[in-house]
Coordinates of C-alpha atoms and ligand atoms in Angstrom, one line a residue:
X528 CA -11.9 -9.8 -17.5
X529 CA -11.9 -8.5 -21.1
X530 CA -8.8 -6.4 -20.4
X531 CA -7.0 -9.3 -18.8
X532 CA -7.8 -11.7 -21.7
X533 CA -6.7 -9.2 -24.3
X534 CA -3.5 -8.5 -22.4
X535 CA -2.8 -12.2 -22.1
X536 CA -2.9 -12.6 -25.8
X537 CA -0.5 -9.7 -26.2
X538 CA 1.9 -11.3 -23.6
X539 CA 2.0 -14.4 -25.7
X540 CA 2.3 -12.7 -29.0
X541 CA 4.7 -9.7 -28.8
X542 CA 8.3 -9.2 -27.5
X543 CA 8.9 -6.5 -24.9
X544 CA 11.7 -4.2 -23.9
X545 CA 11.2 -5.0 -20.2
X546 CA 9.3 -7.7 -18.4
X547 CA 8.6 -7.1 -14.7
X548 CA 7.8 -10.0 -12.4
X549 CA 5.7 -8.9 -9.4
X550 CA 3.0 -6.2 -9.2
X551 CA 3.5 -5.0 -5.6
X552 CA 4.7 -1.4 -5.1
X553 CA 8.2 -2.0 -6.5
X554 CA 6.9 -3.6 -9.7
X555 CA 4.0 -1.2 -10.2
X556 CA 6.2 2.0 -10.0
X557 CA 8.8 0.4 -12.2
X558 CA 6.1 -0.4 -14.8
X559 CA 4.5 3.1 -14.5
X560 CA 7.9 4.9 -14.8
X561 CA 9.2 2.8 -17.8
X562 CA 5.9 2.8 -19.7
X563 CA 5.4 6.6 -19.1
X564 CA 8.9 7.2 -20.5
X565 CA 8.1 5.1 -23.6
X566 CA 9.5 1.6 -23.1
X567 CA 7.6 -1.5 -24.1
X568 CA 6.7 -3.0 -20.7
X569 CA 5.0 -6.2 -19.6
X570 CA 4.0 -6.8 -15.9
X571 CA 2.8 -10.0 -14.4
X572 CA 1.8 -11.1 -10.9
X573 CA 0.9 -14.6 -9.8
X574 CA -1.7 -13.2 -7.5
X575 CA -3.5 -9.9 -7.8
X576 CA -1.6 -6.6 -8.0
X577 CA -0.6 -5.6 -4.5
X578 CA -1.9 -8.9 -3.4
X579 CA 1.0 -9.7 -1.0
X580 CA 3.1 -7.4 1.2
X581 CA 1.9 -4.2 -0.4
X582 CA -1.7 -4.7 0.8
X583 CA -0.5 -5.3 4.4
X584 CA 1.5 -2.2 5.4
X585 CA 0.7 0.3 8.1
X586 CA -0.5 2.7 5.3
X587 CA 2.1 5.3 6.4
X588 CA 4.4 7.4 4.2
X589 CA 6.9 8.3 6.9
X590 CA 10.4 9.6 7.2
X591 CA 11.5 6.7 9.5
X592 CA 11.7 8.6 12.8
X593 CA 12.5 5.3 14.6
X594 CA 15.8 4.9 12.5
X595 CA 17.1 8.0 14.4
X596 CA 17.7 5.8 17.4
X597 CA 20.2 3.7 15.4
X598 CA 21.8 6.8 13.9
X599 CA 20.7 6.0 10.4
X600 CA 20.4 9.7 9.6
X601 CA 21.1 9.3 5.9
X602 CA 18.2 6.9 5.6
X603 CA 15.9 9.3 7.6
X604 CA 16.9 12.2 5.4
X605 CA 16.2 10.1 2.2
X606 CA 12.8 8.8 3.5
X607 CA 11.8 12.3 4.7
X608 CA 12.5 13.8 1.2
X609 CA 10.6 10.9 -0.4
X610 CA 7.7 11.4 2.0
X611 CA 7.7 15.1 1.1
X612 CA 7.7 14.4 -2.6
X613 CA 4.8 12.0 -2.2
X614 CA 2.8 14.5 -0.2
X615 CA 3.5 17.2 -2.8
X616 CA 2.7 14.9 -5.7
X617 CA -0.5 13.3 -4.2
X618 CA -2.0 16.0 -2.0
X619 CA -5.4 14.2 -2.0
X620 CA -4.0 10.8 -1.2
X621 CA -0.9 11.1 0.9
X622 CA -1.7 13.6 3.7
X623 CA 0.0 14.9 6.7
X624 CA -1.2 13.4 10.0
X625 CA -0.2 14.0 13.6
X626 CA 1.4 11.3 15.7
X627 CA 0.3 11.8 19.3
X628 CA 2.9 9.8 21.2
X629 CA 2.7 8.8 24.8
X630 CA 5.6 7.5 26.8
X631 CA 5.4 5.3 29.9
X632 CA 7.4 6.2 33.1
X633 CA 10.7 4.4 33.1
X634 CA 10.9 4.2 29.3
X635 CA 14.5 4.2 27.9
X636 CA 14.2 7.9 27.0
X637 CA 12.3 10.7 28.6
X638 CA 9.7 12.9 26.8
X639 CA 12.0 16.0 26.6
X640 CA 14.7 14.0 24.9
X641 CA 12.3 12.4 22.4
X642 CA 10.6 15.7 21.7
X643 CA 14.1 17.1 20.9
X644 CA 14.5 14.2 18.6
X645 CA 11.2 15.0 16.9
X646 CA 12.5 18.6 16.3
X647 CA 15.6 17.3 14.7
X648 CA 13.5 14.9 12.6
X649 CA 11.4 17.9 11.6
X650 CA 14.5 19.8 10.6
X651 CA 15.9 16.8 8.7
X652 CA 12.6 16.7 6.8
X653 CA 13.1 20.3 5.6
X654 CA 10.5 21.7 8.1
X655 CA 7.9 20.4 5.6
X656 CA 5.2 19.6 8.2
X657 CA 3.7 21.2 11.2
X658 CA 6.1 21.7 14.1
X659 CA 6.4 19.1 16.9
X660 CA 5.4 19.8 20.5
X661 CA 6.0 18.4 23.9
X662 CA 3.0 16.9 25.8
X663 CA 2.6 16.9 29.5
X664 CA 0.5 14.1 31.0
X665 CA -2.3 16.6 31.8
X666 CA -2.4 17.8 28.2
X667 CA -2.6 14.2 26.9
X668 CA -5.5 13.6 29.2
X669 CA -7.3 16.8 28.0
X670 CA -6.7 16.3 24.3
X671 CA -7.1 12.5 24.0
X672 CA -9.0 11.2 26.9
X673 CA -8.9 7.6 25.5
X674 CA -5.2 7.4 26.3
X675 CA -4.3 5.7 29.6
X676 CA -2.1 8.3 31.5
X677 CA -1.8 6.6 34.9
X678 CA 1.6 5.4 34.1
X679 CA 2.5 8.1 31.6
X680 CA 5.7 10.3 31.9
X681 CA 4.4 12.6 29.1
X682 CA 4.8 12.6 25.4
X683 CA 5.3 14.5 22.2
X684 CA 3.5 15.1 18.9
X685 CA 5.0 15.2 15.4
X686 CA 3.9 14.8 11.8
X687 CA 4.3 12.2 9.1
X688 CA 1.8 11.2 6.4
X689 CA -0.7 8.4 5.7
X690 CA -2.3 6.9 2.7
X691 CA -5.9 7.9 2.9
X692 CA -7.3 5.2 0.6
X693 CA -5.2 2.2 1.6
X694 CA -1.9 0.9 0.2
X695 CA -3.4 -1.6 -2.3
X696 CA -5.4 1.1 -4.0
X697 CA -2.4 3.4 -4.1
X698 CA -0.4 0.6 -5.8
X699 CA -3.1 -0.2 -8.3
X700 CA -3.2 3.4 -9.4
X701 CA 0.4 3.0 -10.5
X702 CA -0.6 -0.2 -12.4
X703 CA -3.4 1.8 -14.0
X704 CA -1.0 4.6 -15.0
X705 CA 1.3 2.0 -16.5
X706 CA -1.7 0.5 -18.5
X707 CA -2.6 4.0 -19.7
X708 CA 0.9 4.3 -21.2
X709 CA 0.8 1.0 -23.0
X710 CA 2.1 -1.4 -20.5
X711 CA 0.7 -5.0 -21.0
X712 CA -0.2 -6.2 -17.5
X713 CA -2.0 -9.2 -16.2
X714 CA -2.7 -10.5 -12.7
X715 CA -2.8 -14.2 -11.8
X716 CA 0.0 -15.1 -14.3
X717 CA 2.9 -16.9 -12.6
X718 CA 6.5 -17.0 -13.7
X719 CA 7.9 -20.4 -13.6
X720 CA 11.4 -19.1 -14.2
X721 CA 13.3 -17.7 -17.2
X722 CA 16.3 -18.4 -19.5
X723 CA 18.6 -16.0 -21.3
X724 CA 19.4 -16.8 -24.9
X725 CA 20.8 -14.7 -27.8
X726 CA 20.2 -11.4 -25.9
X727 CA 16.6 -12.2 -24.9
X728 CA 14.9 -13.5 -21.8
X729 CA 12.3 -16.2 -22.3
X730 CA 10.1 -16.5 -19.3
X731 CA 7.8 -19.5 -18.8
X732 CA 4.4 -18.3 -17.6
X733 CA 1.2 -19.9 -16.5
X734 CA -2.3 -18.4 -16.5
X735 CA -3.6 -19.4 -13.1
X736 CA -7.2 -18.5 -13.9
X737 CA -8.0 -20.1 -17.3
X738 CA -5.3 -22.7 -17.1
X739 CA -4.0 -24.0 -20.4
X740 CA -0.4 -24.8 -21.4
X741 CA 2.6 -22.9 -20.2
X742 CA 3.5 -20.0 -22.5
X743 CA 6.6 -17.9 -23.2
X744 CA 7.0 -14.1 -22.7
X745 CA 10.0 -12.6 -24.3
X746 CA 11.9 -9.5 -23.2
X747 CA 15.3 -7.8 -23.5
X748 CA 15.4 -7.0 -19.7
X749 CA 14.0 -8.9 -16.8
X750 CA 13.1 -7.1 -13.5
X751 CA 12.6 -9.3 -10.5
X752 CA 10.2 -7.4 -8.2
X753 CA 8.8 -10.4 -6.5
X754 CA 9.0 -9.0 -3.0
X755 CA 9.6 -11.7 -0.4
X756 CA 10.0 -14.2 -3.3
X757 CA 12.9 -12.3 -5.0
X758 CA 15.4 -14.9 -3.8
X759 CA 13.3 -17.8 -4.9
X760 CA 12.8 -16.3 -8.4
X761 CA 16.5 -15.6 -8.7
X762 CA 17.1 -19.2 -7.9
X763 CA 14.7 -20.2 -10.7
X764 CA 16.6 -18.0 -13.3
X765 CA 20.0 -18.8 -12.0
X766 CA 20.8 -15.2 -11.0
X767 CA 23.4 -14.8 -8.2
X768 CA 23.2 -11.6 -6.1
X769 CA 25.1 -9.9 -3.3
X770 CA 21.9 -9.1 -1.4
X771 CA 19.2 -11.4 -0.2
X772 CA 16.1 -11.1 1.9
X773 CA 15.5 -11.7 5.5
X774 CA 11.8 -11.7 6.4
X775 CA 9.8 -10.1 9.2
X776 CA 6.1 -10.6 9.8
X777 CA 3.9 -7.7 10.9
X778 CA 0.2 -7.8 11.7
X779 CA -2.6 -5.3 12.1
X780 CA -6.1 -5.7 13.6
X781 CA -9.1 -3.6 12.4
X782 CA -11.7 -2.7 15.0
X783 CA -14.5 -0.2 15.5
X784 CA -13.4 3.5 15.4
X785 CA -11.7 4.3 18.7
X786 CA -10.4 7.8 18.2
X787 CA -12.7 10.7 17.1
X788 CA -9.8 13.0 15.9
X789 CA -8.1 12.2 12.6
X790 CA -4.7 11.4 14.2
X791 CA -2.4 8.5 14.9
X792 CA -1.9 7.5 18.5
X793 CA 1.6 6.2 19.0
X794 CA 3.0 4.2 21.9
X795 CA 6.0 2.0 22.6
X796 CA 4.8 -1.7 22.9
X797 CA 6.1 -4.1 25.4
X798 CA 8.9 -5.2 23.0
X799 CA 10.1 -1.5 22.8
X800 CA 8.8 -1.0 19.2
X801 CA 6.6 1.8 18.1
X802 CA 3.0 0.7 18.1
X803 CA 0.2 2.6 16.3
X804 CA -3.5 3.3 16.5
X805 CA -4.2 4.5 12.9
X806 CA -7.5 5.8 11.4
X807 CA -8.9 3.7 8.6
X808 CA -12.1 5.3 7.2
X809 CA -14.8 4.7 9.9
X810 CA -12.6 2.1 11.6
X811 CA -9.3 2.0 13.5
X812 CA -6.3 -0.1 12.6
X813 CA -3.9 -1.3 15.4
X814 CA -0.4 -2.6 15.0
X815 CA 2.1 -3.7 14.2
X816 CA 4.5 -6.6 15.2
X817 CA 8.0 -7.4 14.0
X818 CA 8.7 -11.2 14.1
X819 CA 11.5 -13.0 12.2
X820 CA 10.0 -15.7 9.9
X821 CA 11.4 -17.9 7.2
X822 CA 8.3 -18.4 5.2
X823 CA 7.0 -15.6 3.0
X824 CA 3.5 -17.1 3.4
X825 CA 3.6 -16.9 7.2
X826 CA 0.1 -16.3 8.6
X827 CA -1.4 -14.6 11.6
X828 CA -1.3 -16.6 14.8
X829 CA -3.2 -16.5 18.1
X830 CA -0.1 -15.2 19.8
X831 CA 0.2 -12.3 17.3
X832 CA -3.4 -11.3 18.0
X833 CA -3.0 -11.6 21.8
X834 CA 0.2 -9.4 21.7
X835 CA -1.7 -6.6 19.8
X836 CA -4.8 -6.8 22.0
X837 CA -2.8 -6.9 25.2
X838 CA -0.7 -3.9 24.2
X839 CA -3.7 -1.8 23.2
X840 CA -5.8 -2.7 26.2
X841 CA -2.9 -1.6 28.5
X842 CA -2.6 1.8 26.7
X843 CA -6.1 2.9 26.1
X844 CA -8.9 3.6 28.6
X845 CA -11.8 1.6 27.1
X846 CA -15.2 0.9 28.7
X847 CA -14.5 -2.8 28.0
X848 CA -11.1 -4.3 26.9
X849 CA -11.0 -5.2 23.2
X850 CA -11.4 -8.9 22.6
X851 CA -11.3 -11.2 19.5
X852 CA -15.0 -10.5 19.0
X853 CA -14.2 -6.9 18.4
X854 CA -11.9 -7.7 15.4
X855 CA -13.6 -6.8 12.1
X856 CA -10.7 -7.9 9.9
X857 CA -6.9 -8.6 10.1
X858 CA -3.9 -7.8 8.0
X859 CA -0.7 -9.9 7.9
X860 CA 2.4 -9.1 5.8
X861 CA 6.0 -10.3 5.6
X862 CA 8.5 -7.5 5.2
X863 CA 11.3 -8.3 2.7
X864 CA 14.4 -6.7 4.3
X865 CA 17.5 -6.4 2.2
X866 CA 20.7 -7.7 3.7
X867 CA 24.1 -8.4 2.2
X868 CA 24.6 -12.1 1.5
X869 CA 27.4 -12.5 3.9
X870 CA 26.0 -13.7 7.2
X871 CA 26.7 -12.3 10.7
X872 CA 26.9 -8.6 9.9
X873 CA 26.1 -8.2 13.5
X874 CA 22.9 -6.0 13.7
X875 CA 20.0 -6.8 15.9
X876 CA 17.0 -8.0 13.8
X877 CA 14.7 -5.1 14.8
X878 CA 17.5 -2.7 13.9
X879 CA 18.2 -4.1 10.4
X880 CA 18.2 -1.3 7.9
X881 CA 14.9 -1.0 5.9
X882 CA 16.7 0.6 2.9
X883 CA 16.0 -0.9 -0.5
X884 CA 18.8 -2.2 -2.7
X885 CA 18.8 -2.7 -6.5
X886 CA 21.2 -5.0 -8.1
X887 CA 21.8 -5.2 -11.9
X888 CA 23.8 -7.8 -13.8
X889 CA 24.7 -6.1 -17.1
X890 CA 25.8 -9.4 -18.9
X891 CA 22.3 -10.9 -18.5
X892 CA 20.3 -7.6 -18.4
X893 CA 18.7 -8.6 -15.1
X894 CA 17.6 -6.4 -12.3
X895 CA 16.5 -7.5 -8.7
X896 CA 14.8 -5.1 -6.3
X897 CA 15.3 -5.9 -2.6
X898 CA 13.4 -4.5 0.3
X899 CA 12.0 -1.0 0.2
X900 CA 9.0 0.9 1.4
X901 CA 5.9 2.4 -0.1
X902 CA 7.3 5.8 1.0
X903 CA 10.3 5.5 -1.3
X904 CA 8.4 4.3 -4.4
X905 CA 9.0 7.3 -6.7
X906 CA 12.8 6.9 -6.2
X907 CA 12.5 3.2 -7.1
X908 CA 10.6 4.0 -10.3
X909 CA 13.3 6.5 -11.3
X910 CA 16.2 4.2 -10.4
X911 CA 14.9 1.3 -12.4
X912 CA 14.3 3.6 -15.4
X913 CA 17.9 4.8 -15.3
X914 CA 19.3 1.3 -15.0
X915 CA 17.1 0.0 -17.9
X916 CA 18.3 2.9 -20.1
X917 CA 21.9 2.1 -19.2
X918 CA 21.3 -1.4 -20.6
X919 CA 20.6 0.2 -24.0
X920 CA 16.8 0.2 -24.0
X921 CA 15.6 3.4 -25.6
X922 CA 13.3 5.6 -23.5
X923 CA 11.9 8.1 -26.0
X924 CA 10.6 10.4 -23.2
X925 CA 13.3 10.1 -20.5
X926 CA 12.1 13.2 -18.5
X927 CA 8.4 12.4 -18.6
X928 CA 6.8 12.9 -15.2
X929 CA 5.0 9.6 -14.7
X930 CA 3.7 10.2 -11.2
X931 CA 1.5 12.8 -9.4
X932 CA -2.1 13.9 -9.5
X933 CA -3.5 15.6 -12.7
X934 CA -2.9 19.3 -13.1
X935 CA -4.9 22.0 -11.2
X936 CA -6.9 22.9 -14.3
X937 CA -8.3 19.3 -14.5
X938 CA -9.0 19.3 -10.8
X939 CA -10.9 22.7 -11.1
X940 CA -13.0 21.4 -14.0
X941 CA -13.9 18.2 -12.0
X942 CA -15.0 20.2 -8.9
X943 CA -16.9 22.6 -11.2
X944 CA -18.8 19.8 -12.8
X945 CA -19.4 18.2 -9.4
X946 CA -20.9 21.5 -8.1
X947 CA -23.2 21.7 -11.2
X948 CA -24.4 18.2 -10.3
X949 CA -24.9 19.3 -6.6
X950 CA -22.4 16.7 -5.6
X951 CA -19.7 19.0 -4.3
X952 CA -21.1 19.5 -0.8
X953 CA -22.9 16.1 -0.6
X954 CA -21.7 13.7 2.1
X955 CA -23.2 10.2 2.1
X956 CA -24.3 8.9 5.5
X957 CA -21.6 6.2 5.3
X958 CA -18.8 8.8 4.7
X959 CA -16.9 11.4 6.7
X960 CA -16.1 13.5 3.6
X961 CA -17.9 15.0 0.6
X962 CA -18.5 12.5 -2.3
X963 CA -16.6 14.7 -4.8
X964 CA -13.5 14.8 -2.6
X965 CA -13.4 11.0 -2.4
X966 CA -14.0 10.4 -6.1
X967 CA -11.2 12.8 -7.1
X968 CA -8.8 11.3 -4.7
X969 CA -9.5 7.8 -5.8
X970 CA -9.8 8.2 -9.6
X971 CA -8.2 11.6 -10.5
X972 CA -9.1 12.6 -14.1
X973 CA -11.1 9.4 -14.6
X974 CA -13.6 10.7 -12.0
X975 CA -14.9 13.1 -14.8
X976 CA -16.2 10.0 -16.5
X977 CA -18.1 9.0 -13.3
X978 CA -19.8 12.5 -13.3
X979 CA -20.9 11.9 -16.9
X980 CA -22.4 8.5 -15.8
X981 CA -24.2 10.2 -13.0
X982 CA -25.5 13.0 -15.3
X983 CA -26.9 10.4 -17.7
X984 CA -28.4 8.3 -15.0
X985 CA -28.7 9.6 -11.4
X986 CA -29.1 6.0 -10.1
X987 CA -25.3 5.7 -10.8
X988 CA -24.7 7.9 -7.6
X989 CA -26.5 5.3 -5.3
X990 CA -24.3 3.4 -2.8
X991 CA -24.4 -0.1 -4.1
X992 CA -23.1 -2.1 -1.1
X993 CA -24.9 -0.8 1.9
X994 CA -22.6 0.4 4.7
X995 CA -19.8 1.2 2.3
X996 CA -19.1 4.3 0.2
X997 CA -19.1 2.5 -3.2
X998 CA -21.4 3.9 -5.9
X999 CA -23.0 1.9 -8.7
X1000 CA -20.9 3.9 -11.3
X1001 CA -17.6 3.1 -9.4
X1002 CA -18.3 -0.6 -9.6
X1003 CA -19.1 -0.4 -13.3
X1004 CA -15.9 1.5 -13.9
X1005 CA -13.9 -1.0 -11.9
X1006 CA -15.3 -3.7 -14.1
X1007 CA -14.0 -1.9 -17.2
X1008 CA -10.7 -0.5 -16.0
X1009 CA -9.4 -2.3 -12.9
X1010 CA -8.8 -5.9 -14.0
X1011 CA -10.9 -7.4 -11.3
X1012 CA -10.5 -11.1 -11.8
X1013 CA -11.7 -12.4 -8.4
X1014 CA -14.3 -10.8 -6.1
X1015 CA -11.5 -10.4 -3.5
X1016 CA -9.6 -8.1 -5.8
X1017 CA -12.5 -5.6 -5.6
X1018 CA -13.5 -6.1 -2.0
X1019 CA -10.0 -6.1 -0.4
X1020 CA -7.7 -4.2 -2.8
X1021 CA -9.4 -1.8 -5.3
X1022 CA -11.7 -0.9 -2.4
X1023 CA -11.3 -1.5 1.4
X1024 CA -14.7 -2.9 1.9
X1025 CA -13.4 -6.3 3.2
X1026 CA -11.2 -4.5 5.7
X1027 CA -13.9 -2.2 7.2
X1028 CA -17.0 -4.5 7.0
X1029 CA -17.4 -7.9 8.6
X1030 CA -17.6 -10.8 6.2
X1031 CA -21.1 -11.8 7.3
X1032 CA -22.3 -8.2 6.7
X1033 CA -20.9 -8.2 3.2
X1034 CA -22.4 -11.6 2.5
X1035 CA -25.9 -10.3 3.4
X1036 CA -25.6 -6.9 1.7
X1037 CA -28.4 -6.5 -0.8
X1038 CA -26.2 -4.8 -3.4
X1039 CA -23.6 -7.5 -3.5
X1040 CA -25.3 -9.6 -6.2
X1041 CA -25.7 -6.6 -8.4
X1042 CA -22.0 -5.6 -7.9
X1043 CA -21.0 -9.1 -8.9
X1044 CA -23.2 -9.0 -12.0
X1045 CA -21.5 -5.7 -13.0
X1046 CA -18.1 -7.1 -12.3
X1047 CA -18.3 -10.6 -13.7
X1048 CA -21.5 -10.9 -15.9
X1049 CA -22.3 -14.5 -16.5
X1050 CA -19.6 -15.7 -14.1
X1051 CA -21.1 -13.6 -11.1
X1052 CA -22.5 -16.6 -9.2
X1053 CA -19.3 -18.6 -9.5
X1054 CA -17.1 -15.7 -8.4
X1055 CA -19.4 -15.0 -5.4
X1056 CA -19.3 -18.6 -4.3
X1057 CA -15.5 -18.7 -4.8
X1058 CA -15.0 -15.7 -2.5
X1059 CA -17.1 -17.1 0.4
X1060 CA -15.5 -20.6 0.0
X1061 CA -12.1 -19.1 0.7
X1062 CA -11.2 -18.5 4.4
X1063 CA -10.8 -14.8 5.3
Ligands
FAD1907 C1 3.4 -5.0 8.6 C2 4.1 -4.1 7.6 C3 4.0 -2.7 7.7 C4 4.6 -1.9 6.8 N1 4.4 -0.6 6.9 C5 4.9 0.3 6.0 C6 4.5 1.6 6.0 O1 3.7 2.1 6.8 N2 5.1 2.5 5.1 C7 5.9 2.0 4.1 O2 6.4 2.8 3.3 N3 6.2 0.7 4.0 C8 5.7 -0.2 4.9 N4 6.0 -1.5 4.8 C9 6.9 -2.0 3.8 C10 6.2 -2.2 2.5 O3 4.9 -2.6 2.6 C11 6.9 -3.2 1.6 O4 8.3 -2.9 1.6 C12 6.5 -3.2 0.2 O5 5.1 -3.4 0.2 C13 7.1 -4.4 -0.6 O6 6.7 -4.3 -1.9 P1 7.2 -5.3 -3.0 O7 6.7 -4.8 -4.3 O8 8.7 -5.4 -2.9 O9 6.6 -6.7 -2.6 P2 5.2 -7.3 -2.7 O10 4.1 -6.3 -2.4 O11 5.2 -8.5 -1.9 O12 5.0 -7.7 -4.3 C14 5.7 -8.8 -4.8 C15 4.7 -9.4 -5.8 O13 5.5 -10.4 -6.6 C16 4.6 -11.5 -6.9 N5 5.3 -12.7 -7.2 C17 6.1 -13.4 -6.4 N6 6.6 -14.4 -7.1 C18 6.1 -14.4 -8.3 C19 6.2 -15.3 -9.5 N7 6.9 -16.4 -9.5 N8 5.5 -14.9 -10.6 C20 4.7 -13.8 -10.6 N9 4.6 -13.0 -9.5 C21 5.3 -13.3 -8.4 C22 3.7 -11.6 -5.6 O14 2.5 -12.2 -5.9 C23 3.6 -10.1 -5.1 O15 2.4 -9.6 -5.5 C24 5.3 -2.4 5.7 C25 5.4 -3.8 5.6 C26 4.8 -4.7 6.5 C27 4.8 -6.1 6.2

C-alpha cells in the first residue's frame, strides 16, 4: 500500500515520456522494455495488474500448431520463434511440456497425417523441442490409462511450453521489472480519457481505492494497452484506427489432479477445437471454449460449464464423471482479437488470425496495441520501444536486455546459499518440487533476500496458509514489493492460491489472518471482509 500511495503522488506530480493505459501482458512488457531502456514511464490499470484477460489464459507459450490448419505458416513460425526465446530466457518458468493428443475415429484428419503435421511444426520451430511421435491406441492405453480409447483412432505427441507459475504471476514479474527500472506504476487507477495539447497528453485519472478528485497525468506519448477495452479507450481519446477488436470468450475449470504425469492431454472437442487437460500445481485445469461475445465483461455461464464437463467426461475414463461439485475454481477470459476495421473480410470466427497489431499515429504520438498472445510478449515490448523512439523519445540504453532470468552466477549463488540453509533438497508436503527451485523461479534474484529472512528467523520458512506453498517470508515480501491492494491481488494473481484451493478452505485457513496482517496492517480485517463479500 505504501508503494502504491507514493507512486500515486508521483503520477500527480511529474510529467512522463510515456504513459501506458492497461497493465495486462501488453502494457507490462511495454513498461518493462521502455523503463529498462531508460524512458520515463508511467503505467496505470483500473483493476489489478493482469486482472483481466491476462489472468485467464491457458498458461501456454505455444507456437500455434492449430494455425497450420488454416495455412498461417508465417504466424506459426513467428510464434514458434517467440516461444523458443521465452523458453531460453525463462528456463525456470517457461518449460517444455508434451502434448499427448488423442484423435477420435472419423475425425477430419487421421493420426498419421496429423503426426506428419507435428513433424513439420517441429521443423518450423527450429527443432528446438523433443521430437514428435505417432501414438497407436494401444500405446495411448499403456502410457495414459485415464484416456478413453474405445473410440480412438490413435494420436500423436509433440512439445510446446507452459507457464509453471501461472500467467498473472508471469505478467506481474514484468511490472516488477519495470518498477525496478524507475517506472511509476499504480493499480486501481482508471483512465477517464485523454486530450492532446501543445505536444502533451493530459490523461484524466481516478483513484478507485482512496477516491478523491479526478487528477491529471501528463506524458509525451500515450500507449493504449487496454486489452478488450482498447476500442472504448480510443473512443474516449478520439483516436481513429484501422484495426478494432472482435471478442471471444474462453473458460477453464480447475478440478482435482487427474493426470499423474506432468503432461498436457489434448483432444478435439465436439466443436472441432483443440481442448486441453493442463497441469496446474497439484490440480488440473480443463478447457477451453471459443464463443463470440460483444461484452468484454462476459462471464461464465451454465452452458459453458456443461460444455467443458461433457467434453471431458466423454474423453477420460474416470471412476465417476466430473460434476459441478468437483470444480474448485473457474477462469473466464475474453480474447481481444485484432481485425481490420472493414467488416466482412470473410474468415470464419474460429479461424480469425490471433496475430497482434500495433498502430501508431505520429501526429498525436499515440500507440494502440490490438490482440496478441502471452507467447509473443517479448516482441511486443521491443516493437513498442522502437516506435516510441521513432517519436523522438530518447532511450539512453536502447540495447539493454530488459527480459530474462538473472545471470548464471546469481543463480549459482542462490542455490549455494539455499544448500547452506539445508533448503536445497527440502520439499514441503504441499509441494511437488524442492522449495529452493520454487523460490528461484518465482522471485529470481529477489529470492536471495528471502534466504536472508530465513537465516535471521527460521519461522520465516513456515507455510503460512495451510495447504498452499506460501511461506511467511514470501507474504511479507509481497507486502513490500508487489503492490497488493486487495486480498484478491495476492490470492488470485501474485499467487494461485484462489485457483487451487476452495474458497471455504481458504476462509478457514488458520494462517489467513496473519497473512492479512502482514499484507494490510491496520486495514487487515476490512480487506478480509471485502474479499469474502465479493462473489468468486
Ligand atoms: C481463454 C483464453 C486462453 C488463452 N490462452 C493463451 C495461451 O495459452 N497462450 C497465450 O500466449 N495467449 C493466450 N491467450 C491470449 C492472451 O491471454 C491475451 O491475448 C492477453 O492476455 C491479452 O493481454 P492484454 O494486455 O492485451 O489485455 P488484458 O490482460 O485484458 O489487459 C488490459 C488491461 O487494461 C486495463 N484497462 C482497460 N481499460 C482501462 C482504463 N480505462 N483505465 C485503466 N486501465 C484500463 C484492464 O483493467 C486490463 O487489466 C488466451 C486468452 C484467453 C481469453
